[in-house]
Amino acid sequence: MMDGATFSPAANTANTVDAEEPKRLNRRQAAKVRTRQRVFDSAETLFKDVGFERATIRAIAKGAGMSTGAVFANFEDKTALYVAVFGHPPLTPEQGRELVVALRRSHDMLEAFADEEGVPELLASIKAALPPLPVKAAADA
C-alpha cells in the first residue's frame, strides 16, 4: 500500500511515455508521413520554379515519384497543397502587384528610421522579398 508521500499520481503524469517522447508510428503511419513529405517537397519545388498556375497535380506527383492519387490522398486539391507549403493561399496577379507596391512604400518610409533597433533587418527582409526593378524603371526612379 502506498501513501501520498511515496506516490503522487498528479506528479507522475508528467513522466508518462507520451510526455517524454513522441508517439511512435506504425509502419503504415510512417509510410503515410513519408509520402506526404515527398508530395510536399515536390510541390514546394514546383511552385517555386513555375508558380501556382503552371504547376499541375500530375507534375507534382511525378516529381514525388507517386501517382496523382497519392497527392489527393494527402491534400484536398492544389490550393490546399499550396497553403500547406507556404501558409497562405496563392495570390492573384493583382494581389501580387498590390503587395509589391505596398512593400516598396513601406521600405521607403522605413528608411527614415534606419538607425532604430530592428529596422535595418526589416528593411533587408523587405528588399529581399521584392523583385528587382527593371533597369529602365530603376533609372527613372
Short mmCIF file of N, CA, C and O in Angstrom, two decimals:
data_model
loop_
_atom_site.label_atom_id
_atom_site.label_comp_id
_atom_site.label_asym_id
_atom_site.label_seq_id
_atom_site.Cartn_x
_atom_site.Cartn_y
_atom_site.Cartn_z
N MET A 1 0.83 -1.18 0.00
CA MET A 1 0.00 0.00 0.00
C MET A 1 0.88 1.25 0.00
O MET A 1 1.85 1.33 0.72
N MET A 2 0.51 2.23 -0.82
CA MET A 2 1.31 3.45 -0.92
C MET A 2 0.51 4.60 -0.35
O MET A 2 -0.69 4.67 -0.52
N ASP A 3 1.22 5.53 0.28
CA ASP A 3 0.53 6.72 0.75
C ASP A 3 0.92 7.90 -0.14
O ASP A 3 1.76 7.78 -1.01
N GLY A 4 0.33 9.05 0.13
CA GLY A 4 0.58 10.22 -0.69
C GLY A 4 2.02 10.68 -0.68
O GLY A 4 2.47 11.35 -1.59
N ALA A 5 2.77 10.33 0.35
CA ALA A 5 4.15 10.77 0.45
C ALA A 5 5.05 10.00 -0.51
O ALA A 5 6.09 10.51 -0.92
N THR A 6 4.69 8.79 -0.85
CA THR A 6 5.56 8.00 -1.72
C THR A 6 5.01 7.85 -3.13
O THR A 6 5.72 7.46 -4.03
N PHE A 7 3.75 8.14 -3.32
CA PHE A 7 3.15 8.00 -4.63
C PHE A 7 2.22 9.17 -4.88
O PHE A 7 1.31 9.41 -4.12
N SER A 8 2.45 9.90 -5.92
CA SER A 8 1.61 11.04 -6.24
C SER A 8 1.19 10.94 -7.69
O SER A 8 1.98 11.23 -8.58
N PRO A 9 -0.05 10.49 -7.95
CA PRO A 9 -0.47 10.36 -9.34
C PRO A 9 -0.32 11.65 -10.14
O PRO A 9 0.07 11.63 -11.28
N ALA A 10 -0.63 12.79 -9.55
CA ALA A 10 -0.54 14.06 -10.27
C ALA A 10 0.90 14.35 -10.68
O ALA A 10 1.16 14.79 -11.78
N ALA A 11 1.83 14.09 -9.80
CA ALA A 11 3.23 14.35 -10.11
C ALA A 11 3.75 13.35 -11.13
O ALA A 11 4.63 13.66 -11.92
N ASN A 12 3.21 12.16 -11.16
CA ASN A 12 3.69 11.10 -12.03
C ASN A 12 3.18 11.26 -13.47
O ASN A 12 3.77 10.72 -14.38
N THR A 13 2.11 12.02 -13.69
CA THR A 13 1.56 12.14 -15.05
C THR A 13 2.53 12.82 -15.99
O THR A 13 2.52 12.57 -17.18
N ALA A 14 3.41 13.67 -15.48
CA ALA A 14 4.38 14.33 -16.35
C ALA A 14 5.46 13.37 -16.83
O ALA A 14 6.20 13.68 -17.75
N ASN A 15 5.55 12.21 -16.22
CA ASN A 15 6.58 11.24 -16.59
C ASN A 15 6.05 10.14 -17.49
O ASN A 15 6.68 9.11 -17.64
N THR A 16 4.89 10.32 -18.09
CA THR A 16 4.35 9.30 -18.96
C THR A 16 5.14 9.26 -20.25
O THR A 16 5.85 10.21 -20.61
N VAL A 17 5.03 8.17 -20.96
CA VAL A 17 5.75 7.99 -22.22
C VAL A 17 5.37 9.09 -23.20
O VAL A 17 6.22 9.65 -23.88
N ASP A 18 4.09 9.45 -23.26
CA ASP A 18 3.64 10.47 -24.20
C ASP A 18 4.28 11.82 -23.93
O ASP A 18 4.56 12.58 -24.84
N ALA A 19 4.50 12.14 -22.65
CA ALA A 19 5.06 13.44 -22.31
C ALA A 19 6.57 13.50 -22.60
O ALA A 19 7.10 14.54 -22.90
N GLU A 20 7.25 12.37 -22.51
CA GLU A 20 8.70 12.37 -22.67
C GLU A 20 9.15 12.22 -24.11
O GLU A 20 10.15 12.78 -24.51
N GLU A 21 8.47 11.43 -24.89
CA GLU A 21 8.89 11.20 -26.26
C GLU A 21 7.66 11.15 -27.16
O GLU A 21 6.58 10.79 -26.72
N PRO A 22 7.83 11.52 -28.42
CA PRO A 22 6.68 11.48 -29.32
C PRO A 22 6.19 10.05 -29.53
O PRO A 22 6.95 9.09 -29.42
N LYS A 23 4.91 9.95 -29.81
CA LYS A 23 4.32 8.64 -30.06
C LYS A 23 4.98 8.00 -31.27
O LYS A 23 5.21 8.65 -32.28
N ARG A 24 5.28 6.73 -31.16
CA ARG A 24 5.90 6.03 -32.29
C ARG A 24 4.82 5.64 -33.29
O ARG A 24 3.73 5.24 -32.93
N LEU A 25 5.19 5.75 -34.54
CA LEU A 25 4.25 5.42 -35.61
C LEU A 25 4.45 3.98 -36.05
O LEU A 25 5.58 3.47 -36.08
N ASN A 26 3.35 3.34 -36.42
CA ASN A 26 3.50 2.01 -37.00
C ASN A 26 3.99 2.17 -38.44
O ASN A 26 4.09 3.28 -38.95
N ARG A 27 4.27 1.08 -39.12
CA ARG A 27 4.84 1.16 -40.48
C ARG A 27 3.92 1.90 -41.45
O ARG A 27 4.38 2.70 -42.26
N ARG A 28 2.65 1.63 -41.35
CA ARG A 28 1.70 2.26 -42.26
C ARG A 28 1.64 3.77 -42.03
O ARG A 28 1.64 4.56 -42.98
N GLN A 29 1.61 4.18 -40.77
CA GLN A 29 1.59 5.62 -40.45
C GLN A 29 2.88 6.28 -40.90
O GLN A 29 2.86 7.39 -41.45
N ALA A 30 4.01 5.62 -40.68
CA ALA A 30 5.30 6.18 -41.09
C ALA A 30 5.37 6.31 -42.61
O ALA A 30 5.89 7.31 -43.13
N ALA A 31 4.84 5.33 -43.34
CA ALA A 31 4.83 5.40 -44.80
C ALA A 31 3.97 6.57 -45.27
O ALA A 31 4.33 7.28 -46.22
N LYS A 32 2.85 6.80 -44.60
CA LYS A 32 1.97 7.92 -44.97
C LYS A 32 2.69 9.26 -44.73
O LYS A 32 2.59 10.17 -45.56
N VAL A 33 3.40 9.36 -43.63
CA VAL A 33 4.16 10.58 -43.35
C VAL A 33 5.22 10.81 -44.42
O VAL A 33 5.39 11.92 -44.92
N ARG A 34 5.93 9.75 -44.81
CA ARG A 34 6.96 9.88 -45.85
C ARG A 34 6.34 10.28 -47.19
O ARG A 34 6.88 11.13 -47.91
N THR A 35 5.21 9.67 -47.53
CA THR A 35 4.53 10.01 -48.79
C THR A 35 4.11 11.47 -48.78
O THR A 35 4.35 12.21 -49.74
N ARG A 36 3.51 11.90 -47.69
CA ARG A 36 3.06 13.29 -47.58
C ARG A 36 4.25 14.24 -47.72
O ARG A 36 4.16 15.26 -48.40
N GLN A 37 5.37 13.91 -47.10
CA GLN A 37 6.55 14.76 -47.17
C GLN A 37 7.10 14.82 -48.59
O GLN A 37 7.52 15.88 -49.06
N ARG A 38 7.11 13.71 -49.29
CA ARG A 38 7.60 13.70 -50.68
C ARG A 38 6.72 14.56 -51.57
O ARG A 38 7.21 15.31 -52.42
N VAL A 39 5.40 14.45 -51.39
CA VAL A 39 4.47 15.29 -52.16
C VAL A 39 4.70 16.75 -51.82
O VAL A 39 4.78 17.62 -52.70
N PHE A 40 4.82 17.05 -50.53
CA PHE A 40 5.06 18.41 -50.06
C PHE A 40 6.33 18.99 -50.67
O PHE A 40 6.32 20.09 -51.20
N ASP A 41 7.43 18.23 -50.62
CA ASP A 41 8.70 18.70 -51.17
C ASP A 41 8.63 18.93 -52.67
O ASP A 41 9.15 19.93 -53.19
N SER A 42 7.97 18.02 -53.38
CA SER A 42 7.83 18.17 -54.83
C SER A 42 7.01 19.41 -55.15
O SER A 42 7.36 20.19 -56.04
N ALA A 43 5.92 19.61 -54.41
CA ALA A 43 5.07 20.77 -54.65
C ALA A 43 5.81 22.07 -54.37
O ALA A 43 5.73 23.03 -55.14
N GLU A 44 6.56 22.09 -53.28
CA GLU A 44 7.31 23.29 -52.94
C GLU A 44 8.28 23.66 -54.06
O GLU A 44 8.34 24.82 -54.49
N THR A 45 9.00 22.69 -54.55
CA THR A 45 9.95 22.93 -55.64
C THR A 45 9.23 23.42 -56.89
O THR A 45 9.64 24.42 -57.51
N LEU A 46 8.16 22.75 -57.25
CA LEU A 46 7.44 23.11 -58.47
C LEU A 46 6.78 24.49 -58.36
O LEU A 46 6.86 25.29 -59.29
N PHE A 47 6.16 24.77 -57.21
CA PHE A 47 5.54 26.09 -57.03
C PHE A 47 6.59 27.19 -57.14
O PHE A 47 6.34 28.23 -57.74
N LYS A 48 7.76 26.97 -56.58
CA LYS A 48 8.83 27.98 -56.65
C LYS A 48 9.36 28.12 -58.07
O LYS A 48 9.70 29.22 -58.50
N ASP A 49 9.44 27.00 -58.79
CA ASP A 49 10.01 27.04 -60.14
C ASP A 49 9.06 27.59 -61.20
O ASP A 49 9.48 28.35 -62.07
N VAL A 50 7.79 27.18 -61.15
CA VAL A 50 6.87 27.56 -62.23
C VAL A 50 5.66 28.35 -61.76
O VAL A 50 4.88 28.83 -62.58
N GLY A 51 5.47 28.48 -60.46
CA GLY A 51 4.33 29.22 -59.94
C GLY A 51 3.10 28.35 -59.77
O GLY A 51 3.04 27.22 -60.26
N PHE A 52 2.12 28.89 -59.07
CA PHE A 52 0.91 28.15 -58.76
C PHE A 52 0.13 27.77 -60.02
O PHE A 52 -0.29 26.63 -60.18
N GLU A 53 -0.09 28.72 -60.89
CA GLU A 53 -0.93 28.48 -62.07
C GLU A 53 -0.37 27.40 -62.98
O GLU A 53 -1.11 26.57 -63.49
N ARG A 54 0.93 27.41 -63.20
CA ARG A 54 1.54 26.46 -64.13
C ARG A 54 1.84 25.11 -63.51
O ARG A 54 2.04 24.14 -64.22
N ALA A 55 1.87 25.05 -62.19
CA ALA A 55 2.11 23.76 -61.52
C ALA A 55 0.85 22.91 -61.66
O ALA A 55 -0.26 23.41 -61.56
N THR A 56 1.03 21.63 -61.92
CA THR A 56 -0.11 20.72 -62.01
C THR A 56 0.04 19.60 -60.99
O THR A 56 1.16 19.27 -60.57
N ILE A 57 -1.07 19.02 -60.61
CA ILE A 57 -1.05 17.88 -59.70
C ILE A 57 -0.24 16.74 -60.33
O ILE A 57 0.54 16.08 -59.65
N ARG A 58 -0.41 16.55 -61.62
CA ARG A 58 0.34 15.49 -62.31
C ARG A 58 1.84 15.72 -62.21
O ARG A 58 2.61 14.80 -61.94
N ALA A 59 2.30 16.97 -62.41
CA ALA A 59 3.73 17.27 -62.32
C ALA A 59 4.23 17.13 -60.88
O ALA A 59 5.35 16.67 -60.65
N ILE A 60 3.42 17.52 -59.92
CA ILE A 60 3.78 17.37 -58.51
C ILE A 60 3.94 15.89 -58.19
O ILE A 60 4.93 15.47 -57.56
N ALA A 61 2.99 15.09 -58.62
CA ALA A 61 3.04 13.65 -58.37
C ALA A 61 4.28 13.03 -59.03
O ALA A 61 4.99 12.23 -58.42
N LYS A 62 4.54 13.44 -60.26
CA LYS A 62 5.70 12.91 -60.97
C LYS A 62 6.99 13.27 -60.24
O LYS A 62 7.88 12.43 -60.08
N GLY A 63 7.09 14.51 -59.77
CA GLY A 63 8.28 14.94 -59.03
C GLY A 63 8.46 14.17 -57.73
O GLY A 63 9.58 13.97 -57.27
N ALA A 64 7.36 13.72 -57.15
CA ALA A 64 7.43 12.95 -55.91
C ALA A 64 7.62 11.47 -56.18
O ALA A 64 7.82 10.69 -55.24
N GLY A 65 7.52 11.08 -57.45
CA GLY A 65 7.61 9.66 -57.80
C GLY A 65 6.37 8.90 -57.35
O GLY A 65 6.46 7.73 -56.97
N MET A 66 5.23 9.56 -57.43
CA MET A 66 3.97 8.98 -56.95
C MET A 66 2.89 9.13 -58.01
O MET A 66 3.09 9.78 -59.03
N SER A 67 1.73 8.59 -57.69
CA SER A 67 0.57 8.76 -58.56
C SER A 67 -0.19 10.01 -58.12
O SER A 67 0.01 10.52 -57.01
N THR A 68 -1.05 10.49 -59.01
CA THR A 68 -1.88 11.64 -58.62
C THR A 68 -2.79 11.25 -57.46
O THR A 68 -3.14 12.09 -56.63
N GLY A 69 -3.16 9.99 -57.38
CA GLY A 69 -3.98 9.52 -56.26
C GLY A 69 -3.29 9.72 -54.92
O GLY A 69 -3.94 10.04 -53.92
N ALA A 70 -1.97 9.55 -54.89
CA ALA A 70 -1.22 9.77 -53.65
C ALA A 70 -1.28 11.23 -53.24
O ALA A 70 -1.34 11.54 -52.05
N VAL A 71 -1.27 12.13 -54.22
CA VAL A 71 -1.38 13.56 -53.90
C VAL A 71 -2.76 13.83 -53.31
O VAL A 71 -2.87 14.45 -52.25
N PHE A 72 -3.80 13.34 -53.97
CA PHE A 72 -5.16 13.59 -53.50
C PHE A 72 -5.48 12.85 -52.20
O PHE A 72 -6.37 13.26 -51.47
N ALA A 73 -4.76 11.79 -51.90
CA ALA A 73 -4.97 11.09 -50.63
C ALA A 73 -4.42 11.91 -49.46
O ALA A 73 -4.83 11.71 -48.32
N ASN A 74 -3.54 12.85 -49.77
CA ASN A 74 -2.92 13.64 -48.71
C ASN A 74 -3.35 15.10 -48.70
O ASN A 74 -3.23 15.77 -47.66
N PHE A 75 -3.80 15.61 -49.83
CA PHE A 75 -4.20 17.01 -49.93
C PHE A 75 -5.47 17.10 -50.76
O PHE A 75 -5.59 16.42 -51.78
N GLU A 76 -6.39 17.95 -50.34
CA GLU A 76 -7.69 18.04 -51.00
C GLU A 76 -7.58 18.47 -52.46
O GLU A 76 -8.24 17.93 -53.33
N ASP A 77 -6.72 19.47 -52.70
CA ASP A 77 -6.54 19.98 -54.05
C ASP A 77 -5.24 20.77 -54.11
O ASP A 77 -4.50 20.85 -53.13
N LYS A 78 -4.98 21.36 -55.25
CA LYS A 78 -3.73 22.11 -55.44
C LYS A 78 -3.65 23.31 -54.50
O LYS A 78 -2.58 23.60 -53.96
N THR A 79 -4.76 23.98 -54.27
CA THR A 79 -4.77 25.13 -53.38
C THR A 79 -4.44 24.71 -51.95
O THR A 79 -3.65 25.37 -51.27
N ALA A 80 -5.02 23.61 -51.49
CA ALA A 80 -4.73 23.12 -50.13
C ALA A 80 -3.26 22.76 -50.00
O ALA A 80 -2.64 23.00 -48.96
N LEU A 81 -2.69 22.22 -51.04
CA LEU A 81 -1.27 21.87 -51.04
C LEU A 81 -0.42 23.14 -50.98
O LEU A 81 0.55 23.22 -50.22
N TYR A 82 -0.79 24.13 -51.75
CA TYR A 82 -0.07 25.41 -51.73
C TYR A 82 -0.12 26.03 -50.34
O TYR A 82 0.90 26.51 -49.82
N VAL A 83 -1.29 26.01 -49.72
CA VAL A 83 -1.45 26.56 -48.37
C VAL A 83 -0.58 25.79 -47.38
O VAL A 83 0.05 26.38 -46.50
N ALA A 84 -0.52 24.47 -47.52
CA ALA A 84 0.31 23.66 -46.63
C ALA A 84 1.79 24.03 -46.79
O ALA A 84 2.54 24.08 -45.81
N VAL A 85 2.21 24.32 -48.00
CA VAL A 85 3.62 24.64 -48.27
C VAL A 85 3.97 26.05 -47.81
O VAL A 85 4.97 26.26 -47.12
N PHE A 86 3.14 27.03 -48.16
CA PHE A 86 3.51 28.43 -47.93
C PHE A 86 2.75 29.12 -46.80
O PHE A 86 3.10 30.23 -46.42
N GLY A 87 1.71 28.50 -46.29
CA GLY A 87 1.00 29.08 -45.16
C GLY A 87 -0.03 30.14 -45.51
O GLY A 87 -0.58 30.80 -44.63
N HIS A 88 -0.29 30.31 -46.80
CA HIS A 88 -1.31 31.27 -47.26
C HIS A 88 -1.78 30.84 -48.64
O HIS A 88 -1.06 30.14 -49.36
N PRO A 89 -2.97 31.27 -49.02
CA PRO A 89 -3.44 30.92 -50.37
C PRO A 89 -2.61 31.64 -51.43
O PRO A 89 -1.98 32.65 -51.15
N PRO A 90 -2.61 31.10 -52.65
CA PRO A 90 -1.86 31.77 -53.72
C PRO A 90 -2.44 33.15 -54.00
O PRO A 90 -3.64 33.36 -53.87
N LEU A 91 -1.56 34.06 -54.34
CA LEU A 91 -2.00 35.42 -54.66
C LEU A 91 -2.40 35.51 -56.12
O LEU A 91 -1.78 34.88 -56.99
N THR A 92 -3.39 36.31 -56.38
CA THR A 92 -3.72 36.62 -57.76
C THR A 92 -2.65 37.58 -58.28
O THR A 92 -1.95 38.22 -57.48
N PRO A 93 -2.51 37.72 -59.59
CA PRO A 93 -1.53 38.70 -60.10
C PRO A 93 -1.79 40.11 -59.56
O PRO A 93 -0.85 40.83 -59.23
N GLU A 94 -3.05 40.47 -59.44
CA GLU A 94 -3.39 41.80 -58.91
C GLU A 94 -2.93 41.94 -57.47
O GLU A 94 -2.38 42.98 -57.08
N GLN A 95 -3.17 40.91 -56.65
CA GLN A 95 -2.72 40.96 -55.26
C GLN A 95 -1.20 41.04 -55.18
O GLN A 95 -0.66 41.76 -54.35
N GLY A 96 -0.53 40.33 -56.04
CA GLY A 96 0.93 40.38 -56.07
C GLY A 96 1.44 41.77 -56.39
O GLY A 96 2.36 42.27 -55.73
N ARG A 97 0.82 42.41 -57.37
CA ARG A 97 1.23 43.78 -57.73
C ARG A 97 0.96 44.74 -56.58
O ARG A 97 1.81 45.58 -56.26
N GLU A 98 -0.20 44.62 -55.95
CA GLU A 98 -0.54 45.49 -54.82
C GLU A 98 0.43 45.26 -53.66
O GLU A 98 0.84 46.21 -52.99
N LEU A 99 0.81 44.03 -53.42
CA LEU A 99 1.75 43.71 -52.36
C LEU A 99 3.12 44.32 -52.64
O LEU A 99 3.76 44.89 -51.75
N VAL A 100 3.58 44.25 -53.86
CA VAL A 100 4.87 44.83 -54.23
C VAL A 100 4.83 46.35 -54.02
O VAL A 100 5.77 46.92 -53.45
N VAL A 101 3.76 47.00 -54.44
CA VAL A 101 3.63 48.45 -54.25
C VAL A 101 3.67 48.78 -52.76
O VAL A 101 4.39 49.69 -52.32
N ALA A 102 2.92 48.03 -51.96
CA ALA A 102 2.87 48.29 -50.51
C ALA A 102 4.24 48.06 -49.87
O ALA A 102 4.67 48.84 -49.01
N LEU A 103 4.94 47.01 -50.29
CA LEU A 103 6.27 46.75 -49.74
C LEU A 103 7.26 47.84 -50.12
O LEU A 103 8.08 48.26 -49.31
N ARG A 104 7.19 48.31 -51.36
CA ARG A 104 8.10 49.39 -51.78
C ARG A 104 7.84 50.66 -50.97
O ARG A 104 8.77 51.32 -50.52
N ARG A 105 6.56 50.98 -50.78
CA ARG A 105 6.21 52.17 -49.97
C ARG A 105 6.68 51.99 -48.53
O ARG A 105 7.22 52.92 -47.92
N SER A 106 6.48 50.80 -47.98
CA SER A 106 6.91 50.53 -46.61
C SER A 106 8.42 50.67 -46.48
O SER A 106 8.93 51.25 -45.52
N HIS A 107 9.14 50.13 -47.45
CA HIS A 107 10.60 50.21 -47.45
C HIS A 107 11.04 51.66 -47.46
O HIS A 107 11.90 52.08 -46.66
N ASP A 108 10.44 52.46 -48.34
CA ASP A 108 10.81 53.87 -48.45
C ASP A 108 10.53 54.62 -47.15
O ASP A 108 11.34 55.44 -46.70
N MET A 109 9.40 54.34 -46.53
CA MET A 109 9.04 55.02 -45.27
C MET A 109 9.96 54.57 -44.13
O MET A 109 10.35 55.39 -43.30
N LEU A 110 10.30 53.31 -44.09
CA LEU A 110 11.13 52.80 -43.00
C LEU A 110 12.58 53.28 -43.08
O LEU A 110 13.28 53.30 -42.07
N GLU A 111 13.02 53.68 -44.26
CA GLU A 111 14.39 54.17 -44.40
C GLU A 111 14.65 55.37 -43.50
O GLU A 111 15.77 55.59 -43.05
N ALA A 112 13.62 56.15 -43.19
CA ALA A 112 13.77 57.30 -42.29
C ALA A 112 14.10 56.85 -40.87
O ALA A 112 14.61 57.63 -40.07
N PHE A 113 13.81 55.59 -40.55
CA PHE A 113 14.06 55.06 -39.21
C PHE A 113 15.17 54.00 -39.22
O PHE A 113 15.24 53.15 -38.35
N ALA A 114 16.05 54.09 -40.19
CA ALA A 114 17.07 53.06 -40.40
C ALA A 114 18.00 52.87 -39.21
O ALA A 114 18.61 51.82 -39.07
N ASP A 115 18.12 53.89 -38.35
CA ASP A 115 19.01 53.77 -37.20
C ASP A 115 18.33 53.13 -35.99
O ASP A 115 18.98 52.83 -34.99
N GLU A 116 17.02 52.90 -36.07
CA GLU A 116 16.29 52.30 -34.95
C GLU A 116 16.55 50.81 -34.87
O GLU A 116 16.81 50.15 -35.89
N GLU A 117 16.46 50.26 -33.67
CA GLU A 117 16.71 48.84 -33.45
C GLU A 117 15.72 47.99 -34.25
O GLU A 117 14.53 48.23 -34.25
N GLY A 118 16.26 47.03 -34.97
CA GLY A 118 15.45 46.09 -35.75
C GLY A 118 15.06 46.58 -37.13
O GLY A 118 14.68 45.77 -37.98
N VAL A 119 15.14 47.86 -37.38
CA VAL A 119 14.72 48.40 -38.68
C VAL A 119 15.66 47.96 -39.81
O VAL A 119 15.18 47.58 -40.88
N PRO A 120 16.98 47.96 -39.63
CA PRO A 120 17.83 47.50 -40.74
C PRO A 120 17.51 46.07 -41.17
O PRO A 120 17.49 45.78 -42.37
N GLU A 121 17.22 45.21 -40.21
CA GLU A 121 16.87 43.83 -40.54
C GLU A 121 15.54 43.77 -41.30
O GLU A 121 15.38 43.01 -42.25
N LEU A 122 14.57 44.59 -40.86
CA LEU A 122 13.28 44.64 -41.53
C LEU A 122 13.44 45.17 -42.95
O LEU A 122 12.86 44.62 -43.90
N LEU A 123 14.24 46.21 -43.12
CA LEU A 123 14.48 46.75 -44.46
C LEU A 123 15.14 45.70 -45.35
O LEU A 123 14.77 45.56 -46.53
N ALA A 124 16.07 44.95 -44.81
CA ALA A 124 16.74 43.90 -45.59
C ALA A 124 15.74 42.82 -45.98
O ALA A 124 15.77 42.31 -47.12
N SER A 125 14.83 42.46 -45.08
CA SER A 125 13.81 41.45 -45.39
C SER A 125 12.87 41.92 -46.49
O SER A 125 12.53 41.17 -47.40
N ILE A 126 12.47 43.17 -46.40
CA ILE A 126 11.58 43.73 -47.42
C ILE A 126 12.29 43.75 -48.77
O ILE A 126 11.74 43.33 -49.78
N LYS A 127 13.54 44.21 -48.76
CA LYS A 127 14.30 44.29 -50.02
C LYS A 127 14.48 42.91 -50.63
O LYS A 127 14.36 42.74 -51.85
N ALA A 128 14.75 41.91 -49.80
CA ALA A 128 14.93 40.54 -50.31
C ALA A 128 13.63 39.99 -50.88
O ALA A 128 13.66 39.18 -51.82
N ALA A 129 12.49 40.41 -50.35
CA ALA A 129 11.20 39.90 -50.82
C ALA A 129 10.74 40.57 -52.11
O ALA A 129 9.93 40.01 -52.84
N LEU A 130 11.27 41.74 -52.38
CA LEU A 130 10.83 42.48 -53.57
C LEU A 130 11.57 42.03 -54.82
O LEU A 130 12.77 41.79 -54.79
N PRO A 131 10.85 41.95 -55.91
CA PRO A 131 11.54 41.67 -57.18
C PRO A 131 12.36 42.89 -57.57
O PRO A 131 12.02 44.02 -57.20
N PRO A 132 13.45 42.69 -58.28
CA PRO A 132 14.27 43.85 -58.69
C PRO A 132 13.49 44.73 -59.66
O PRO A 132 12.65 44.24 -60.43
N LEU A 133 13.77 45.99 -59.59
CA LEU A 133 13.15 46.92 -60.54
C LEU A 133 13.75 46.69 -61.92
O LEU A 133 14.96 46.43 -62.03
N PRO A 134 12.96 46.84 -62.97
CA PRO A 134 13.53 46.77 -64.32
C PRO A 134 14.56 47.90 -64.47
O PRO A 134 14.46 48.94 -63.83
N VAL A 135 15.54 47.69 -65.31
CA VAL A 135 16.63 48.64 -65.48
C VAL A 135 16.09 50.03 -65.83
O VAL A 135 16.49 51.03 -65.25
N LYS A 136 15.15 50.13 -66.76
CA LYS A 136 14.60 51.41 -67.17
C LYS A 136 13.88 52.10 -66.01
O LYS A 136 14.07 53.26 -65.75
N ALA A 137 13.07 51.34 -65.26
CA ALA A 137 12.34 51.90 -64.13
C ALA A 137 13.29 52.34 -63.04
O ALA A 137 13.10 53.35 -62.37
N ALA A 138 14.37 51.60 -62.82
CA ALA A 138 15.36 51.97 -61.81
C ALA A 138 16.05 53.27 -62.19
O ALA A 138 16.33 54.10 -61.34
N ALA A 139 16.32 53.47 -63.47
CA ALA A 139 16.97 54.70 -63.92
C ALA A 139 16.04 55.90 -63.80
O ALA A 139 16.48 57.00 -63.53
N ASP A 140 14.73 55.68 -63.96
CA ASP A 140 13.74 56.77 -63.85
C ASP A 140 13.49 57.17 -62.41
O ASP A 140 13.04 58.28 -62.16
N ALA A 141 13.73 56.25 -61.46
CA ALA A 141 13.38 56.49 -60.06
C ALA A 141 14.28 57.49 -59.40
O ALA A 141 15.24 57.96 -59.74
#
